[in-house]
């Protein structure tokens, strides 16, 4: 089980300095939809190693969250309206 401190440390990975060879390619992660939600989450984290930083092919992906009550859908809709 991953601790809150470990997750916090994972979220601080700098994509400018991380070795891409240490990252998991998200295309290799397989989700077992038959597992209960909690077990799917744990299995995903086990496979991806760092849910905040991974790769898709040669592209490094960094995930972060803002401290807001707005949902992703609300933010995305706002973005689409602004362009």
Coordinates of C-alpha atoms in Angstrom, one line a residue:
X1 CA 0.0 0.0 0.0
X2 CA 1.3 3.4 -0.9
X3 CA 1.4 6.1 1.8
X4 CA 0.2 9.7 1.5
X5 CA 3.9 10.8 1.8
X6 CA 4.9 8.5 -1.0
X7 CA 2.1 9.8 -3.2
X8 CA 3.1 13.4 -2.4
X9 CA 6.7 12.6 -3.3
X10 CA 5.6 11.1 -6.6
X11 CA 3.6 14.2 -7.4
X12 CA 6.8 16.3 -7.2
X13 CA 8.6 14.5 -10.0
X14 CA 10.1 17.0 -12.4
X15 CA 9.4 15.9 -16.0
X16 CA 12.4 17.9 -17.2
X17 CA 14.9 15.8 -15.2
X18 CA 13.1 12.4 -14.9
X19 CA 14.7 9.5 -16.8
X20 CA 12.1 8.4 -19.3
X21 CA 13.4 4.8 -19.1
X22 CA 12.1 4.7 -15.4
X23 CA 8.5 5.5 -16.4
X24 CA 5.8 3.1 -17.3
X25 CA 4.1 3.5 -20.7
X26 CA 0.4 3.9 -20.0
X27 CA -0.4 1.9 -23.1
X28 CA 1.0 -1.2 -21.2
X29 CA -1.4 -0.8 -18.3
X30 CA -4.4 -3.1 -18.4
X31 CA -7.5 -2.4 -16.4
X32 CA -9.5 -5.4 -15.1
X33 CA -13.1 -4.0 -15.2
X34 CA -14.3 -7.1 -13.3
X35 CA -12.5 -5.9 -10.1
X36 CA -14.3 -3.7 -7.6
X37 CA -13.5 0.0 -7.9
X38 CA -11.0 0.1 -5.0
X39 CA -9.1 -2.9 -6.3
X40 CA -9.0 -1.4 -9.8
X41 CA -7.4 1.7 -8.4
X42 CA -4.8 -0.2 -6.4
X43 CA -4.1 -2.4 -9.5
X44 CA -3.7 0.7 -11.7
X45 CA -1.3 2.2 -9.2
X46 CA 0.6 -1.0 -8.9
X47 CA 1.0 -1.2 -12.7
X48 CA 1.7 2.5 -13.4
X49 CA 4.1 2.9 -10.5
X50 CA 3.6 6.7 -10.4
X51 CA 0.1 7.9 -11.2
X52 CA 1.4 11.5 -11.5
X53 CA 4.1 10.8 -14.0
X54 CA 4.2 8.2 -16.8
X55 CA 4.8 8.1 -20.5
X56 CA 2.8 7.5 -23.7
X57 CA 5.3 6.4 -26.2
X58 CA 8.1 9.0 -26.2
X59 CA 5.9 11.6 -24.5
X60 CA 6.2 12.2 -20.8
X61 CA 2.9 13.0 -19.1
X62 CA 2.7 14.8 -15.8
X63 CA -0.7 14.9 -14.0
X64 CA -1.5 17.6 -11.5
X65 CA -4.6 18.9 -9.8
X66 CA -5.6 22.4 -8.8
X67 CA -7.1 23.2 -5.4
X68 CA -10.6 23.9 -6.5
X69 CA -14.1 22.6 -6.2
X70 CA -14.7 22.8 -9.9
X71 CA -14.9 19.5 -11.8
X72 CA -12.9 18.6 -14.8
X73 CA -16.0 18.9 -16.9
X74 CA -16.6 22.4 -15.7
X75 CA -13.1 23.5 -16.3
X76 CA -13.1 21.9 -19.8
X77 CA -16.3 23.6 -20.7
X78 CA -15.0 26.9 -19.5
X79 CA -11.8 26.4 -21.6
X80 CA -13.9 25.5 -24.7
X81 CA -16.0 28.6 -24.3
X82 CA -12.9 30.8 -24.0
X83 CA -11.4 29.8 -27.4

